[in-house]
Amino acid sequence: MNSKDDLDSLSSPLRGREVCVSGQALWQWRTAACQQAIAAQVPVEEVDWLLQDLAGLDRLSLRLETFKDRDVIWLARSLSDLTLLWQRRLQERVPVQYLTGVAPWRHFALNVSPAVLIPRPETESLIDLAIAAACPTPDPPYPAPLTYSQWADLGTGSGAIAIGLAMAFPAATVHAVDRSAAALAIARANAQQLKLTDRIQFYEGSWLQPLATLKGQLSGVVSNPPYIPTAMIPTLQPEVAQHEPHLALDGGADGLNCIRHLVATAPDYLQPGGVWLIEMMAGQASTVAALLQEQGSYCQIQIYPDLAGIDRFALAYRR
Ligand code: GLN
């Protein structure tokens, strides 16, 4: 197995399973992997994430260990390859999503590689906030008003937010921008897999710059920009600091460089009533709210918490 190629290639959540083992052999492998996880202080559930993807087993049969009695289980990799992958998780602290090449997000699965940030569960709320912002009085099932038809996802990475927006606003076009060609290749592959290429357009470039022809026309600008202060990055978990792209994490000395840029530049691109919506770090909310206020083009500035209660999202409307 060439593990570098494994990480670099896009893997499909519906990959072929070509190696067969007995349930008993897989059970023994899993038992040993769980013990190693505990010793290495890696969450033990991650063994099952790996097996759900690479052995096609569901969570319940893993948890109840009913797979143990099966004569044959088909795997995408041999048990010795699984062992090598698991060692990379434990010793090199490679996130399990980079090992499987897949990250679940909202109700779909995204291909990921070290060229893109692994989409986080808290970021899922950005899509719900965009829906609520565009439909202030939802009357379920709430069709998005046609006026909210042009969205931008700036720094799209794996394409998670762009895809989430395209699914939430079935009549909208989403403009997905990233500086990284490698990230855009993954975002494009994800859009293709989820059959959304007709409604998501991809642009290589910096923030709003590639969207010059859309000035004054965007219904919403959404971003999970890099917001970690540079000096804090080496203190993050090794999974993040050593494996996730710093381009997607590093927000400069105070973490706010990209957010300041988005506050300053978005008003030229948003239509009146257009939504400005970003994710940020704990402790940044009051500064971001002040930046929006001082800029002068925004109204109804709001801060929203994530599911852990941390102020995580800032939303405002273009006057
Ligand atoms: N939420 C990510 C983390 O915790 C950071 C993402 C970002 O900088 N936008 O590492």
XYZ file of C-alpha atoms in Angstrom, residues 3 6 14 29 32 49 91 98 103 106 113-114 146 159 165 170 175 177 182-183 195 202 209 251 254-255 283:
27
model
C -0.166 5.540 1.881
C -4.002 6.850 -0.629
C -19.049 3.643 -2.181
C -8.569 -6.905 14.691
C -6.820 -5.017 19.380
C -15.704 4.972 11.887
C 1.394 7.332 15.838
C -8.018 11.674 5.982
C -16.128 12.976 6.191
C -25.077 17.268 7.461
C -7.812 14.998 1.682
C -5.124 16.965 3.532
C -36.335 33.659 -5.331
C -17.160 22.447 -0.889
C -26.368 25.993 0.390
C -32.901 24.528 -4.727
C -20.368 30.601 -6.354
C -14.184 30.325 -4.332
C -6.090 21.220 -4.915
C -9.024 22.137 -2.660
C -25.118 15.925 -8.712
C -16.086 27.160 -8.903
C -11.960 38.912 -6.304
C -6.057 34.062 10.390
C -5.060 38.153 15.957
C -6.907 35.602 13.793
C -13.743 35.219 21.975
